[in-house]
CSV table of C-alpha atoms in Angstrom, one decimal:
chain,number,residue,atom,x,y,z
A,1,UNK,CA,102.2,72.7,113.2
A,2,UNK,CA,99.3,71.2,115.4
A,3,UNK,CA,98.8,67.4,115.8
A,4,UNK,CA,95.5,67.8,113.7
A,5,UNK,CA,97.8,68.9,110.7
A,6,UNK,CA,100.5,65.8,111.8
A,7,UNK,CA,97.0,63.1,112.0
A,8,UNK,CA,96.2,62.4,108.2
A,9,UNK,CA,99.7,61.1,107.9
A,10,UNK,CA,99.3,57.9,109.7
A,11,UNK,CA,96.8,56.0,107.5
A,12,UNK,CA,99.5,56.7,104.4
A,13,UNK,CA,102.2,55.1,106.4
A,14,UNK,CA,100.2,51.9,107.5
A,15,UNK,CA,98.7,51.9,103.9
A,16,UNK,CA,102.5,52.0,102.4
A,17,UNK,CA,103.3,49.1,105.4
A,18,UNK,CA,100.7,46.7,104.3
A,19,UNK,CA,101.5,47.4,100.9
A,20,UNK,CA,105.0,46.2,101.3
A,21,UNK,CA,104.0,42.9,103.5
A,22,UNK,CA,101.4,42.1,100.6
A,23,UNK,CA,104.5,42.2,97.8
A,24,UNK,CA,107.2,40.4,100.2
A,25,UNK,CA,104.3,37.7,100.5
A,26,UNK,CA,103.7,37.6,97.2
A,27,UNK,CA,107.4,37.1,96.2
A,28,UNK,CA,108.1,34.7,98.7
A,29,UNK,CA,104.5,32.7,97.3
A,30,UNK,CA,106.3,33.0,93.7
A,31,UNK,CA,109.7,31.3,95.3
A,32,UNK,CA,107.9,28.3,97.2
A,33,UNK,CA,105.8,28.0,93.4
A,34,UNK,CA,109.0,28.0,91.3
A,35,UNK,CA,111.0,25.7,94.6
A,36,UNK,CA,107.7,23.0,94.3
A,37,UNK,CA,107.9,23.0,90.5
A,38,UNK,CA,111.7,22.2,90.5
A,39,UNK,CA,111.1,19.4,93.3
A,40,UNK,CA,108.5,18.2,91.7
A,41,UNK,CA,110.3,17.5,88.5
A,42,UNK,CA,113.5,16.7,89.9
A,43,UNK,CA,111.4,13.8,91.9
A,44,UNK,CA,110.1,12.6,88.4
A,45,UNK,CA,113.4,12.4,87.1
A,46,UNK,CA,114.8,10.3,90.7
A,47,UNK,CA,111.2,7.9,89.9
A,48,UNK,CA,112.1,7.1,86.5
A,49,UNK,CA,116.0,6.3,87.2
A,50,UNK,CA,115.2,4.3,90.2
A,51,UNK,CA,112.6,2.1,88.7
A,52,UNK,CA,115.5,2.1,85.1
A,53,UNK,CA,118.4,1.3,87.2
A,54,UNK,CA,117.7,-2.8,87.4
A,55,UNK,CA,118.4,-2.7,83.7
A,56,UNK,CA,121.9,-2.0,84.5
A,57,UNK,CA,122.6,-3.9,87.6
A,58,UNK,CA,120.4,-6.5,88.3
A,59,UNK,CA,121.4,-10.0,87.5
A,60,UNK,CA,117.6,-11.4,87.3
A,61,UNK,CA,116.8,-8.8,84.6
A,62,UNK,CA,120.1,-9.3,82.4
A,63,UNK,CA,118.9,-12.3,81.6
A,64,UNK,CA,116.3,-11.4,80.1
A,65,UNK,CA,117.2,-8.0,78.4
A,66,UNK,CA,121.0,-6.1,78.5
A,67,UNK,CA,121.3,-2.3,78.1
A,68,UNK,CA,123.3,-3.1,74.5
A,69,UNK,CA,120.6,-5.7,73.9
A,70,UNK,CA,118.4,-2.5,73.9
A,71,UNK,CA,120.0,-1.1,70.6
A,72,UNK,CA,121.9,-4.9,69.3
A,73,UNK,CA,119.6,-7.1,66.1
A,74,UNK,CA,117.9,-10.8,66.9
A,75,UNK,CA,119.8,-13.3,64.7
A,76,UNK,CA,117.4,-15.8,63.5
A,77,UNK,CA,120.2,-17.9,61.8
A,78,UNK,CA,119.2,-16.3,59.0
A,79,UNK,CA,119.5,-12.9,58.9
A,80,UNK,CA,119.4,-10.0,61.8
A,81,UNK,CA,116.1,-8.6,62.6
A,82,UNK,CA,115.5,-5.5,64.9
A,83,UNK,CA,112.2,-6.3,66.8
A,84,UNK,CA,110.2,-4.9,69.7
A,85,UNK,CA,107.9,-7.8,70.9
A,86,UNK,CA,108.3,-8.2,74.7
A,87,UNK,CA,105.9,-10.4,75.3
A,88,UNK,CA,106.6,-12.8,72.9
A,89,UNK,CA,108.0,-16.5,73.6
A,90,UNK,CA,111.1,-15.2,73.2
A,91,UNK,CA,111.1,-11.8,74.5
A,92,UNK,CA,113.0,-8.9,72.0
A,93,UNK,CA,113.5,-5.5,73.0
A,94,UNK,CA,115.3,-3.8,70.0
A,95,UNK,CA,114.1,-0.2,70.9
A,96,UNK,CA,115.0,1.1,67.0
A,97,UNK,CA,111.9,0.2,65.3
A,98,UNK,CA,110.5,2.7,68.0
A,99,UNK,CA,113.2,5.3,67.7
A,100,UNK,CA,112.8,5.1,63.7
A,101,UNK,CA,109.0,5.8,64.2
A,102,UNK,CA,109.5,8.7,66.5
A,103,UNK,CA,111.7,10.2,64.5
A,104,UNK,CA,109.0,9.6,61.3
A,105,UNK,CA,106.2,11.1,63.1
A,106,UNK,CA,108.4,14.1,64.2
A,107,UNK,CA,109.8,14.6,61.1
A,108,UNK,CA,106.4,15.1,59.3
A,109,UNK,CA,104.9,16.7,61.6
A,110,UNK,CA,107.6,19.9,61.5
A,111,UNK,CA,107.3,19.7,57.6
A,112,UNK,CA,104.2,20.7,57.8
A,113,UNK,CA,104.0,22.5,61.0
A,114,UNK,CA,106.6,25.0,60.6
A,115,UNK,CA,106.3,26.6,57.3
A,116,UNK,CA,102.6,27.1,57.9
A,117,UNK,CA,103.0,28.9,61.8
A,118,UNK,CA,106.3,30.7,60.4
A,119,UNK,CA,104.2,32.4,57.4
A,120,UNK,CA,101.4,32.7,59.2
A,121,UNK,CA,103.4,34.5,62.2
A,122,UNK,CA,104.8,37.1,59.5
A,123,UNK,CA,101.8,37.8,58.1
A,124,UNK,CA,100.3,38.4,61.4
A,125,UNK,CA,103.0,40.7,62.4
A,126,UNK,CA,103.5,42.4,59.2
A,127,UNK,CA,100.9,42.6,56.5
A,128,UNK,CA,97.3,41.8,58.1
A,129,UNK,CA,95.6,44.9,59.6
A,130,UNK,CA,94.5,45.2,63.2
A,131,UNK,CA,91.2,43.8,62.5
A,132,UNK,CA,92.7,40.8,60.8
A,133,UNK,CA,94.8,40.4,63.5
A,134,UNK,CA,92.3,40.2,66.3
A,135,UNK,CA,91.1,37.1,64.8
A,136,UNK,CA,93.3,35.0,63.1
A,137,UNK,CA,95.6,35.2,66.1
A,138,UNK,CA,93.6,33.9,68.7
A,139,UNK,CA,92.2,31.6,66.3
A,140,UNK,CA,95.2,29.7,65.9
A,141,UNK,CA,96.2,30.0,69.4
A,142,UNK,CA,92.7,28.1,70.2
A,143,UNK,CA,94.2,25.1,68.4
A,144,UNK,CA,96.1,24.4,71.7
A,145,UNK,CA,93.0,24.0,74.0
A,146,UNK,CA,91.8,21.0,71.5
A,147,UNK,CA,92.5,18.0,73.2
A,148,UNK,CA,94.6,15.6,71.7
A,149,UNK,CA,92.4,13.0,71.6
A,150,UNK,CA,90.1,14.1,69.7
A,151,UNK,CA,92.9,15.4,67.0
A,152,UNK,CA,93.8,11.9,67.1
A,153,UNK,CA,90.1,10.9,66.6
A,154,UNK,CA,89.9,13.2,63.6
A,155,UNK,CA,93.2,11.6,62.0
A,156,UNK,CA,91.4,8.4,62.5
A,157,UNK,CA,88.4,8.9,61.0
A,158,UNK,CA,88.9,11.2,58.5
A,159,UNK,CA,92.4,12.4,57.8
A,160,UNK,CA,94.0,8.9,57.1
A,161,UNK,CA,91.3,8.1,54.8
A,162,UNK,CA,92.1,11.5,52.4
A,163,UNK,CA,95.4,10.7,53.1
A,164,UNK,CA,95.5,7.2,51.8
A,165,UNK,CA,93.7,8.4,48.8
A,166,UNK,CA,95.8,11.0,47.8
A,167,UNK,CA,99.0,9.3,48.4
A,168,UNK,CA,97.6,5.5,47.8
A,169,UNK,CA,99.8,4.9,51.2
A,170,UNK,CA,99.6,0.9,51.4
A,171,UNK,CA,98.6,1.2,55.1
A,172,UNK,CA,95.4,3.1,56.2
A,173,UNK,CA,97.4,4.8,59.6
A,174,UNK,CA,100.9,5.6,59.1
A,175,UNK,CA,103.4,8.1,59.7
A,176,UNK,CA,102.0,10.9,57.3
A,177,UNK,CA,98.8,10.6,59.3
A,178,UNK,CA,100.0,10.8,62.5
A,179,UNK,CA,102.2,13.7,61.6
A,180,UNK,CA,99.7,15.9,60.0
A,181,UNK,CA,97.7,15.4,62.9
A,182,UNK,CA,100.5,15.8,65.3
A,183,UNK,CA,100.9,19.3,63.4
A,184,UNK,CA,97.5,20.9,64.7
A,185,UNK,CA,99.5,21.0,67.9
A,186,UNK,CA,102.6,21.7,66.9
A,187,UNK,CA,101.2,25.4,65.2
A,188,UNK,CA,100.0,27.2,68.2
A,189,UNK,CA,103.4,26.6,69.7
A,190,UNK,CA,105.4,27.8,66.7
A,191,UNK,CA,102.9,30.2,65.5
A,192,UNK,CA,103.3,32.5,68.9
A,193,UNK,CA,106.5,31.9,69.1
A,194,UNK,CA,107.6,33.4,65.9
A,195,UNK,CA,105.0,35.8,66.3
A,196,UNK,CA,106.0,37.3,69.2
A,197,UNK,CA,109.8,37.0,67.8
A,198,UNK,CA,108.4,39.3,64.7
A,199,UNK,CA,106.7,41.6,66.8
A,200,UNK,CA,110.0,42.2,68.7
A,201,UNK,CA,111.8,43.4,66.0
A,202,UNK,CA,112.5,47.1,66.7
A,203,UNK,CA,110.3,49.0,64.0
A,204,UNK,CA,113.7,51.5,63.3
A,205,UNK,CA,114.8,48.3,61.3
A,206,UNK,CA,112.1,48.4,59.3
A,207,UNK,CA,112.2,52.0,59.0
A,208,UNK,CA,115.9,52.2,57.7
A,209,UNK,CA,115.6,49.4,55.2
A,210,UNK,CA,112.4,51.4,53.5
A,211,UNK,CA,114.6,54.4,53.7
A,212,UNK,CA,117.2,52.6,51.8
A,213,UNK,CA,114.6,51.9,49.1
A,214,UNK,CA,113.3,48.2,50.0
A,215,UNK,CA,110.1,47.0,49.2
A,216,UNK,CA,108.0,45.8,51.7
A,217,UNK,CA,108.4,42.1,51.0
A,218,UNK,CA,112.2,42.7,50.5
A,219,UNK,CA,112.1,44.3,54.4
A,220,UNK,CA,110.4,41.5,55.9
A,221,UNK,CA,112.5,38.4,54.3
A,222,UNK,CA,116.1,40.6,54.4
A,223,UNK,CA,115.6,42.2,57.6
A,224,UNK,CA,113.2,41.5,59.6
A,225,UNK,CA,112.9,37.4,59.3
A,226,UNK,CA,116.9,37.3,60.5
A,227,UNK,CA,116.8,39.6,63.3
A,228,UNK,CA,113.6,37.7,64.6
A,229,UNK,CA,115.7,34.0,63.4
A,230,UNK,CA,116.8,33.0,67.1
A,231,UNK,CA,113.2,33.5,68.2
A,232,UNK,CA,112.2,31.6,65.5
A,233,UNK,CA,114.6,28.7,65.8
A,234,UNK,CA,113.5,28.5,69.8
A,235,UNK,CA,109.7,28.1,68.6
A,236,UNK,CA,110.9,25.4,66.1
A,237,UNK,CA,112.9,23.5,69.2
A,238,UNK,CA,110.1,24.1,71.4
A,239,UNK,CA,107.6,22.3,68.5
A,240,UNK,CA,110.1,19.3,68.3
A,241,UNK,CA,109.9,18.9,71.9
A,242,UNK,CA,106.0,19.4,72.0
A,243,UNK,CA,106.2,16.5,69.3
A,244,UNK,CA,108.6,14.1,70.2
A,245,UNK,CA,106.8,13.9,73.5
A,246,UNK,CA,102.9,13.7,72.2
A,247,UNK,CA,101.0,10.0,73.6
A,248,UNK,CA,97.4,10.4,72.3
A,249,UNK,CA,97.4,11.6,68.7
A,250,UNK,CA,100.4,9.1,67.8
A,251,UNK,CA,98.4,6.1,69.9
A,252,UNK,CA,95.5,6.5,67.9
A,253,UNK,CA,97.0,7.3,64.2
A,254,UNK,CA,100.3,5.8,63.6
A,255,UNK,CA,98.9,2.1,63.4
A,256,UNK,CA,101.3,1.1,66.1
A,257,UNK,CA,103.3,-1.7,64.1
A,258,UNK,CA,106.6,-1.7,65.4
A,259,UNK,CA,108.4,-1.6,62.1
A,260,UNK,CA,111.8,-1.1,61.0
A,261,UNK,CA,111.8,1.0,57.3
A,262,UNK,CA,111.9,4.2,56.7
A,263,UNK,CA,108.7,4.5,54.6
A,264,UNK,CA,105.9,7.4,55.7
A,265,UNK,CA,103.1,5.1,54.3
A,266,UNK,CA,103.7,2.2,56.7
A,267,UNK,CA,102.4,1.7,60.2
A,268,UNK,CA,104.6,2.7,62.7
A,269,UNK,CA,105.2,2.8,66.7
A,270,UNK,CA,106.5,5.4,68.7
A,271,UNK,CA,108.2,5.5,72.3
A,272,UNK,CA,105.6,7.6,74.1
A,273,UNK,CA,102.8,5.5,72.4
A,274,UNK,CA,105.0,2.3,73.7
A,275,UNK,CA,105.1,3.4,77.0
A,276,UNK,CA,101.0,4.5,77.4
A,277,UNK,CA,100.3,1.2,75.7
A,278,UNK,CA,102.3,-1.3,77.4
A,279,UNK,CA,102.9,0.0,81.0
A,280,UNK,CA,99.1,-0.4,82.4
A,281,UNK,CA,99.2,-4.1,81.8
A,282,UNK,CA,102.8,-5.0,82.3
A,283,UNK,CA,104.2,-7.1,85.5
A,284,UNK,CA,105.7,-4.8,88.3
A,285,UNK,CA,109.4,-5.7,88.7
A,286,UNK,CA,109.4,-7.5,85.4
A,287,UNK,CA,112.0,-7.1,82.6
A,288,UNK,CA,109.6,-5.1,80.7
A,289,UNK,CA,108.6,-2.9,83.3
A,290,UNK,CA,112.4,-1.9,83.9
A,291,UNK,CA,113.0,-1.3,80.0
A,292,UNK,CA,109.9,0.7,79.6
A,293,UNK,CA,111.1,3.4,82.3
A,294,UNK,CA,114.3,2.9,80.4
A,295,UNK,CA,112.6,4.0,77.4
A,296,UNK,CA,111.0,7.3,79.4
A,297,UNK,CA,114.2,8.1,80.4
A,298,UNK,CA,116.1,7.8,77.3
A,299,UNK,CA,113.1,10.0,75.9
A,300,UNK,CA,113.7,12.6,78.7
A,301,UNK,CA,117.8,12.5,78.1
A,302,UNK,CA,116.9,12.8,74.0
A,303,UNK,CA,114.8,16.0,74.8
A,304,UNK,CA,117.2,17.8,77.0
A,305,UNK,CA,119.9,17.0,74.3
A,306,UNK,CA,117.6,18.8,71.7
A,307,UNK,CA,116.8,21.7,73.9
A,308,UNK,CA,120.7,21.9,75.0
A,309,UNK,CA,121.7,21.7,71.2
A,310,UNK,CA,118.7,24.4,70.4
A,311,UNK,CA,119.7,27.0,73.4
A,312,UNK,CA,123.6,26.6,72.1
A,313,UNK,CA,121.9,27.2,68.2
A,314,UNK,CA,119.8,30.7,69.3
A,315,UNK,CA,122.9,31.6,71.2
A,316,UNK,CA,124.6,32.0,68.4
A,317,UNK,CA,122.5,33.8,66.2
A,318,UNK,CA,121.9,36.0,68.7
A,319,UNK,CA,125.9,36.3,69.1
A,320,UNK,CA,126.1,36.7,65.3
A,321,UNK,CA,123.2,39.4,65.4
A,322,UNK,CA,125.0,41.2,68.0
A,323,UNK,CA,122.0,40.9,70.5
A,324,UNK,CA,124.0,39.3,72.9
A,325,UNK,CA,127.8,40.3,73.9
C-alpha cells in the first residue's frame, strides 16, 4: 500500500473529530440551558419567600395583618364578614373572597374547555381524513399565539354582553365570562395534549378490537380513550395550571369585586388579577406589599400541589394500564 492510497483517509478522521467536538458542545450548551432555567426559577421562588417572610416574623407587620388573619372573618359586632380591602381605614386581608373567585373562574373555564379539546382531539386522531387534519389542527393550535389581552378584550366587549343575555346574569362581567374566555387558552393546551395521547395509542389496539367485531365508535370510547386516559388527564392538569395562573383575561372580565358567594353571575376577583392590580401602586415594605408576595407564593405552593396530585393520578393509570411496572 503506497502513502497516496493511505492520503484520502485523513480528511474522514478530522471530519469525524470536528464532528464529535460540535455534539460535545452542543450537549454541554443544552446543560448550561437547562442549569440557567433551574437557577432562574429557583431564584424566583428565594424572591418571593424573602419579600413573604415579614408576614411571619416581623413584629411591625403583625400588627397590621397575621398569617391566620389571612384566612380568619372581620367581626363587625354584627356578624363575620370575609373581606379583601387593604387599603381601607381599617385594612382587611381575608384572602377567601379571592381564593373563591379563582377557583369560579377555573372551574368554568375546564367545563367548557375540556370536553371541547378532548372531542376535538379524537376526532382529529381518529375520524377526520388527512386533509381535515392539516387544518383543523393547526388551527386550534393557533389559539395559543393570541394574546391574552385581546381574549380578554373580546370577553369585554362582546362575550359578557351575549352572555348576560342568554343567562340574564345580574352583573355584566362575572365568572361565566371570564371563564369562557379563559377557555380559548385553555384548548390549545388540552387539545395537543390529548391529541398527541390518541395518536400514541399503538394502532394493534385498534386492530384487535375491530377483529373482535367492534364498531368504530365502540373502538375509540372502549379502547382507545382509556389507553390514551393518563395523557389525557396530564393535558387536563396542565389546563388547570395554564388557568389558575392566567392575569390579563381574568383582569379585564371577571369585574374584580372581591366577593364572597358562590354564584357564576356575580363579579368576582381572582389572586393573579390581585396581585397585577395592586402591586404597581402599593408601598415597598408595607403590610400589603408583604401579603401580596404571600399570595404569589401561596399561588405557586397551590400549583405544585395540583401538579404533584396530577403526576401521582397519571401514575396510576398508567400502573393500572400496565404501561408502567
Amino acid at each position: 500500500m503506497t502513502a497516496a492510497d493511505v492520503a484520502p483517509s485523513k480528511p474522514g478522521r478530522s471530519i469525524r473529530r470536528r464532528g464529535g467536538l460540535l455534539e460535545r458542545a452542543l450537549e454541554i450548551a443544552i446543560q448550561v440551558v437547562a442549569l440557567v432555567s433551574i437557577a432562574a426559577i429557583l431564584l424566583i421562588l428565594l424572591f418571593v419567600g424573602k419579600e413573604a417572610l415579614p408576614l411571619l416574623t416581623s413584629s411591625e407587620v403583625h400588627k397590621e395583618v397575621t398569617p391566620g388573619g389571612l384566612f380568619a372573618p372581620v367581626h363587625d359586632g354584627v356578624q363575620s364578614l370575609y373581606m379583601w380591602q387593604p387599603v381601607s381605614e381599617v385594612p382587611k386581608y381575608n384572602v377567601w373572597p379571592l381564593i373563591v373567585g379563582s377557583l369560579k373562574v377555573t372551574v368554568v373555564s375546564l367545563v367548557f374547555a375540556v370536553p371541547l379539546s378532548v372531542g376535538a382531539a379524537l376526532y382529529v386522531s381518529e375520524f377526520a381524513g388527512a386533509r381535515t387534519r392539516e387544518i383543523v389542527k393547526p388551527t386550534i393550535e393557533l389559539l395559543a399565539g393570541i394574546p391574552s389581552v385581546v381574549v380578554g378584550f373580546f370577553a369585554l366587549v362582546v362575550l359578557a354582553t351575549w352572555v348576560q343575555q342568554l343567562f340574564g346574569t345580574e352583573h355584566r362581567l362575572n365568572s361565566i365570562v371570564a371563564g369562557l374566555a379563559l377557555s380559548f387558552a385553555i384548548c390549545p393546551i388540552v387539545f395537543s395534549v390529548s391529541e398527541d395521547a390518541l395518536r400514541a395509542v399503538p394502532h394493534s389496539y385498534r386492530e384487535a378490537a375491530l377483529a373482535m367485531g367492534s364498531t368504530r365508535a365502540q373502538t375509540v370510547l372502549r379502547v382507545v380513550l382509556p389507553a390514551a386516559g393518563p395523557g389525557i388527564a396530564a393535558s387536563i392538569v396542565l389546563g388547570f395550571g395554564r388557568a389558575i395562573g392566567e392575569t390579563m383575561i381574568v383582569l379585564i372580565a371577571t369585574g374584580n369585586a372581591a366577593l364572597l358567594d358562590w354564584s357564576f353571575g356575580h363579579s368576582t376577583r381572582t389572586i393573579t388579577a390581585t396581585i397585577a392590580q395592586e402591586l404597581g401602586e402599593v408601598v415597598i415594605g408595607s403590610p400589603h406589599y408583604n401579603v401580596l408576595f404571600a399570595l404569589g407564593a401561596m399561588l405557586f405552593i397551590a400549583t405544585f400541589v395540583v401538579n404533584f396530585v396530577g403526576e401521582r393520578i397519571v401514575h396510576g393509570m398508567r400502573r393500572k394500564l400496565g404501561t408502567v411496572s
